Amino acid sequence: MTPAAPAYRRLSVEERRTQLLGAALGLFAHRAPEDVSLDDVAEAAGVSRPLVYRYFPGGKQQLYEAALRSAADELQQCFDEPREGPLLTRLSRALDRYLTFVDQHDAGFSALLQGGSVVETSRTTAIVDGVRRAAAEHILSHLGVTDPGLRLRMTVRMWITAVEAASLIWLDEEKQPPVDELRDWLVEQFVAVLTVTAARDPQTAALARTLTPDV
């Protein structure tokens, strides 16, 4: 007797879109955007190419931007840490999540930040920049600053740029040093850049003094 085929369940529009987006994210995580085709996405999702087009009529560009927004949302949440406990401990936890994302999306993370992709547009650039700005806002919130001055804002954004650069170099160096060492090093650099700025800015100096018990 031939075994019965498993029951087929039709996915809702939102479920199907989520499925396709998940398949695309998995591909973009480990391959540069220009190396991923709609056929690849269809195959990964187990559907036809026309079905991918039905949900993303703008083709790969629309699919990539949707995947990028999803990844950007996840990256922004990395720094959404409860305002409890020592600041540097909170920062370490946030970096743990950030570096886990980098580790799991290595090739895609490099393509996202390094730019130069054939699917890069002003919209994709704005999405990436939005992640940086959101990270800066989270950090300033952790610092308890509601009206940061120019030097403090620049210092925080410079450190975020350094974290991005260190992440890319870490991937290029075959994920060495070990991730926990990289995390601690980045936290130490955060204290260091605040200390340098403190010599020129009273607002940053007051904040730097509050970090001394954590160091």
mmCIF file of C-alpha atoms in Angstrom:
data_model
loop_
_atom_site.group_PDB
_atom_site.id
_atom_site.type_symbol
_atom_site.label_atom_id
_atom_site.label_comp_id
_atom_site.label_asym_id
_atom_site.label_seq_id
_atom_site.Cartn_x
_atom_site.Cartn_y
_atom_site.Cartn_z
ATOM 1 C CA MET A 1 0.000 0.000 0.000
ATOM 2 C CA THR A 2 1.436 3.366 -1.001
ATOM 3 C CA PRO A 3 1.964 5.646 2.043
ATOM 4 C CA ALA A 4 -0.169 8.759 2.068
ATOM 5 C CA ALA A 5 1.575 11.958 1.027
ATOM 6 C CA PRO A 6 1.988 14.527 3.782
ATOM 7 C CA ALA A 7 -0.841 17.041 3.958
ATOM 8 C CA TYR A 8 -0.105 20.234 2.055
ATOM 9 C CA ARG A 9 -0.695 23.455 3.920
ATOM 10 C CA ARG A 10 -1.078 26.620 1.910
ATOM 11 C CA LEU A 11 0.942 29.431 3.442
ATOM 12 C CA SER A 12 -0.601 32.804 4.068
ATOM 13 C CA VAL A 13 0.797 35.796 2.214
ATOM 14 C CA GLU A 14 2.776 36.889 5.278
ATOM 15 C CA GLU A 15 4.051 33.360 5.981
ATOM 16 C CA ARG A 16 5.195 32.929 2.373
ATOM 17 C CA ARG A 17 6.897 36.315 2.364
ATOM 18 C CA THR A 18 8.652 35.440 5.618
ATOM 19 C CA GLN A 19 9.755 32.116 4.143
ATOM 20 C CA LEU A 20 11.224 33.766 1.039
ATOM 21 C CA LEU A 21 12.885 36.464 3.094
ATOM 22 C CA GLY A 22 14.430 33.848 5.386
ATOM 23 C CA ALA A 23 15.812 31.957 2.404
ATOM 24 C CA ALA A 24 17.260 35.170 0.969
ATOM 25 C CA LEU A 25 18.816 36.136 4.310
ATOM 26 C CA GLY A 26 20.486 32.750 4.550
ATOM 27 C CA LEU A 27 22.048 33.252 1.123
ATOM 28 C CA PHE A 28 23.022 36.905 1.619
ATOM 29 C CA ALA A 29 24.592 35.983 4.962
ATOM 30 C CA HIS A 30 27.328 33.968 3.291
ATOM 31 C CA ARG A 31 27.551 35.331 -0.246
ATOM 32 C CA ALA A 32 27.918 38.796 -1.700
ATOM 33 C CA PRO A 33 24.598 40.175 -3.014
ATOM 34 C CA GLU A 34 25.736 40.136 -6.636
ATOM 35 C CA ASP A 35 26.471 36.398 -6.305
ATOM 36 C CA VAL A 36 22.883 35.553 -5.327
ATOM 37 C CA SER A 37 20.209 35.135 -8.011
ATOM 38 C CA LEU A 38 16.444 34.842 -7.750
ATOM 39 C CA ASP A 39 16.838 31.242 -8.925
ATOM 40 C CA ASP A 40 19.073 30.639 -5.899
ATOM 41 C CA VAL A 41 16.431 32.092 -3.583
ATOM 42 C CA ALA A 42 13.673 30.050 -5.220
ATOM 43 C CA GLU A 43 15.714 26.865 -4.885
ATOM 44 C CA ALA A 44 16.559 27.562 -1.234
ATOM 45 C CA ALA A 45 12.885 28.181 -0.459
ATOM 46 C CA GLY A 46 11.703 25.197 -2.495
ATOM 47 C CA VAL A 47 9.468 27.301 -4.730
ATOM 48 C CA SER A 48 9.402 28.506 -8.315
ATOM 49 C CA ARG A 49 11.083 31.648 -9.610
ATOM 50 C CA PRO A 50 7.705 33.159 -10.689
ATOM 51 C CA LEU A 51 6.483 32.789 -7.113
ATOM 52 C CA VAL A 52 9.449 34.815 -5.855
ATOM 53 C CA TYR A 53 8.574 37.505 -8.389
ATOM 54 C CA ARG A 54 4.963 37.473 -7.245
ATOM 55 C CA TYR A 55 6.011 38.486 -3.739
ATOM 56 C CA PHE A 56 8.917 40.677 -4.796
ATOM 57 C CA PRO A 57 7.946 42.168 -8.187
ATOM 58 C CA GLY A 58 10.945 44.487 -8.012
ATOM 59 C CA GLY A 59 13.193 41.459 -8.390
ATOM 60 C CA LYS A 60 16.451 40.928 -6.567
ATOM 61 C CA GLN A 61 16.836 44.609 -5.693
ATOM 62 C CA GLN A 62 13.561 44.657 -3.757
ATOM 63 C CA LEU A 63 14.335 41.310 -2.126
ATOM 64 C CA TYR A 64 17.817 42.459 -1.108
ATOM 65 C CA GLU A 65 16.507 45.679 0.409
ATOM 66 C CA ALA A 66 13.870 43.746 2.354
ATOM 67 C CA ALA A 67 16.520 41.312 3.606
ATOM 68 C CA LEU A 68 18.797 44.201 4.493
ATOM 69 C CA ARG A 69 16.050 45.896 6.512
ATOM 70 C CA SER A 70 15.469 42.645 8.383
ATOM 71 C CA ALA A 71 19.189 42.314 9.150
ATOM 72 C CA ALA A 72 19.344 45.992 10.132
ATOM 73 C CA ASP A 73 16.480 45.497 12.588
ATOM 74 C CA GLU A 74 18.369 42.615 14.179
ATOM 75 C CA LEU A 75 21.597 44.624 14.373
ATOM 76 C CA GLN A 76 19.818 47.577 15.987
ATOM 77 C CA GLN A 77 18.413 45.279 18.639
ATOM 78 C CA CYS A 78 21.940 44.184 19.577
ATOM 79 C CA PHE A 79 22.443 47.448 21.439
ATOM 80 C CA ASP A 80 18.968 47.476 22.993
ATOM 81 C CA GLU A 81 20.247 46.415 26.405
ATOM 82 C CA PRO A 82 18.306 46.874 29.688
ATOM 83 C CA ARG A 83 19.573 49.892 31.635
ATOM 84 C CA GLU A 84 20.649 47.788 34.609
ATOM 85 C CA GLY A 85 24.066 47.134 36.098
ATOM 86 C CA PRO A 86 27.479 48.667 35.288
ATOM 87 C CA LEU A 87 27.708 50.413 31.932
ATOM 88 C CA LEU A 88 30.687 48.454 30.669
ATOM 89 C CA THR A 89 28.994 45.163 31.541
ATOM 90 C CA ARG A 90 25.979 46.250 29.493
ATOM 91 C CA LEU A 91 28.260 47.263 26.635
ATOM 92 C CA SER A 92 29.954 43.860 26.749
ATOM 93 C CA ARG A 93 26.614 42.081 26.457
ATOM 94 C CA ALA A 94 25.608 44.273 23.527
ATOM 95 C CA LEU A 95 28.913 43.547 21.781
ATOM 96 C CA ASP A 96 28.435 39.829 22.380
ATOM 97 C CA ARG A 97 25.196 39.985 20.401
ATOM 98 C CA TYR A 98 26.733 42.208 17.724
ATOM 99 C CA LEU A 99 29.737 39.935 17.211
ATOM 100 C CA THR A 100 27.503 36.854 17.160
ATOM 101 C CA PHE A 101 25.607 38.481 14.292
ATOM 102 C CA VAL A 102 28.899 39.228 12.507
ATOM 103 C CA ASP A 103 30.020 35.625 12.985
ATOM 104 C CA GLN A 104 26.764 34.185 11.639
ATOM 105 C CA HIS A 105 26.534 36.563 8.655
ATOM 106 C CA ASP A 106 30.218 36.798 7.773
ATOM 107 C CA ALA A 107 30.244 37.271 3.994
ATOM 108 C CA GLY A 108 26.984 39.186 4.021
ATOM 109 C CA PHE A 109 28.202 41.464 6.802
ATOM 110 C CA SER A 110 31.353 42.273 4.833
ATOM 111 C CA ALA A 111 29.371 43.029 1.674
ATOM 112 C CA LEU A 112 26.906 45.142 3.628
ATOM 113 C CA LEU A 113 29.508 47.389 5.254
ATOM 114 C CA GLN A 114 32.166 47.511 2.559
ATOM 115 C CA GLY A 115 29.713 48.586 -0.140
ATOM 116 C CA GLY A 116 30.514 48.379 -3.807
ATOM 117 C CA SER A 117 27.741 45.890 -4.468
ATOM 118 C CA VAL A 118 25.903 46.115 -7.762
ATOM 119 C CA VAL A 119 22.663 46.256 -5.779
ATOM 120 C CA GLU A 120 23.810 49.099 -3.541
ATOM 121 C CA THR A 121 21.585 52.192 -3.777
ATOM 122 C CA SER A 122 20.913 55.313 -1.757
ATOM 123 C CA ARG A 123 18.175 53.321 0.010
ATOM 124 C CA THR A 124 20.493 50.491 1.056
ATOM 125 C CA THR A 125 23.099 53.031 2.182
ATOM 126 C CA ALA A 126 20.442 54.774 4.277
ATOM 127 C CA ILE A 127 19.462 51.465 5.882
ATOM 128 C CA VAL A 128 23.057 50.774 6.925
ATOM 129 C CA ASP A 129 23.556 54.323 8.170
ATOM 130 C CA GLY A 130 20.369 53.959 10.185
ATOM 131 C CA VAL A 131 21.945 51.041 12.069
ATOM 132 C CA ARG A 132 24.945 53.204 12.978
ATOM 133 C CA ARG A 133 22.782 56.072 14.171
ATOM 134 C CA ALA A 134 20.550 53.755 16.196
ATOM 135 C CA ALA A 135 23.608 52.188 17.850
ATOM 136 C CA ALA A 136 24.891 55.659 18.762
ATOM 137 C CA GLU A 137 21.526 56.618 20.265
ATOM 138 C CA HIS A 138 21.455 53.441 22.343
ATOM 139 C CA ILE A 139 24.952 54.065 23.678
ATOM 140 C CA LEU A 140 24.214 57.687 24.541
ATOM 141 C CA SER A 141 21.084 56.488 26.313
ATOM 142 C CA HIS A 142 23.167 54.002 28.315
ATOM 143 C CA LEU A 143 25.456 56.894 29.232
ATOM 144 C CA GLY A 144 22.418 58.726 30.573
ATOM 145 C CA VAL A 145 22.959 61.690 28.255
ATOM 146 C CA THR A 146 19.891 63.464 26.874
ATOM 147 C CA ASP A 147 21.715 66.411 25.300
ATOM 148 C CA PRO A 148 25.130 65.195 24.091
ATOM 149 C CA GLY A 149 27.573 67.806 22.889
ATOM 150 C CA LEU A 150 29.387 67.682 19.582
ATOM 151 C CA ARG A 151 32.566 66.072 20.912
ATOM 152 C CA LEU A 152 30.723 63.346 22.790
ATOM 153 C CA ARG A 153 28.514 62.549 19.785
ATOM 154 C CA MET A 154 31.547 62.384 17.528
ATOM 155 C CA THR A 155 33.406 60.178 19.994
ATOM 156 C CA VAL A 156 30.581 57.641 20.188
ATOM 157 C CA ARG A 157 30.129 57.564 16.419
ATOM 158 C CA MET A 158 33.886 57.225 15.889
ATOM 159 C CA TRP A 159 33.910 54.239 18.241
ATOM 160 C CA ILE A 160 31.023 52.606 16.348
ATOM 161 C CA THR A 161 33.032 53.046 13.143
ATOM 162 C CA ALA A 162 35.999 51.408 14.889
ATOM 163 C CA VAL A 163 33.801 48.477 15.941
ATOM 164 C CA GLU A 164 32.690 47.997 12.332
ATOM 165 C CA ALA A 165 36.253 48.177 11.051
ATOM 166 C CA ALA A 166 37.479 45.750 13.715
ATOM 167 C CA SER A 167 34.676 43.329 12.804
ATOM 168 C CA LEU A 168 35.645 43.378 9.129
ATOM 169 C CA ILE A 169 39.339 42.889 9.943
ATOM 170 C CA TRP A 170 38.400 40.084 12.341
ATOM 171 C CA LEU A 171 36.592 38.277 9.524
ATOM 172 C CA ASP A 172 39.527 38.869 7.184
ATOM 173 C CA GLU A 173 41.884 37.436 9.815
ATOM 174 C CA GLU A 174 39.866 34.206 10.005
ATOM 175 C CA LYS A 175 38.059 35.325 13.180
ATOM 176 C CA GLN A 176 41.151 35.883 15.253
ATOM 177 C CA PRO A 177 41.694 36.863 18.038
ATOM 178 C CA PRO A 178 39.021 34.831 19.879
ATOM 179 C CA VAL A 179 35.702 36.651 19.972
ATOM 180 C CA ASP A 180 35.681 37.198 23.746
ATOM 181 C CA GLU A 181 39.112 38.808 23.542
ATOM 182 C CA LEU A 182 37.942 41.031 20.691
ATOM 183 C CA ARG A 183 34.898 42.064 22.720
ATOM 184 C CA ASP A 184 36.971 43.014 25.765
ATOM 185 C CA TRP A 185 39.429 44.888 23.558
ATOM 186 C CA LEU A 186 36.615 46.938 22.012
ATOM 187 C CA VAL A 187 35.225 47.785 25.452
ATOM 188 C CA GLU A 188 38.689 48.957 26.517
ATOM 189 C CA GLN A 189 38.903 51.090 23.389
ATOM 190 C CA PHE A 190 35.557 52.681 24.277
ATOM 191 C CA VAL A 191 36.983 53.759 27.637
ATOM 192 C CA ALA A 192 40.174 54.939 25.930
ATOM 193 C CA VAL A 193 38.438 57.199 23.391
ATOM 194 C CA LEU A 194 36.228 58.695 26.093
ATOM 195 C CA THR A 195 39.343 59.397 28.157
ATOM 196 C CA VAL A 196 41.028 61.173 25.250
ATOM 197 C CA THR A 197 37.943 63.294 24.548
ATOM 198 C CA ALA A 198 37.581 64.038 28.279
ATOM 199 C CA ALA A 199 40.750 66.130 28.132
ATOM 200 C CA ARG A 200 38.939 68.520 25.760
ATOM 201 C CA ASP A 201 35.315 68.261 26.835
ATOM 202 C CA PRO A 202 33.887 68.703 30.368
ATOM 203 C CA GLN A 203 30.738 66.699 29.558
ATOM 204 C CA THR A 204 32.779 63.681 28.465
ATOM 205 C CA ALA A 205 35.127 64.136 31.426
ATOM 206 C CA ALA A 206 32.212 63.793 33.851
ATOM 207 C CA LEU A 207 31.093 60.610 32.117
ATOM 208 C CA ALA A 208 34.593 59.144 32.022
ATOM 209 C CA ARG A 209 34.900 59.537 35.797
ATOM 210 C CA THR A 210 31.772 57.425 36.315
ATOM 211 C CA LEU A 211 33.372 54.532 34.399
ATOM 212 C CA THR A 212 36.343 54.224 36.746
ATOM 213 C CA PRO A 213 34.647 51.758 39.111
ATOM 214 C CA ASP A 214 33.853 49.476 36.145
ATOM 215 C CA VAL A 215 37.353 49.337 34.737
#
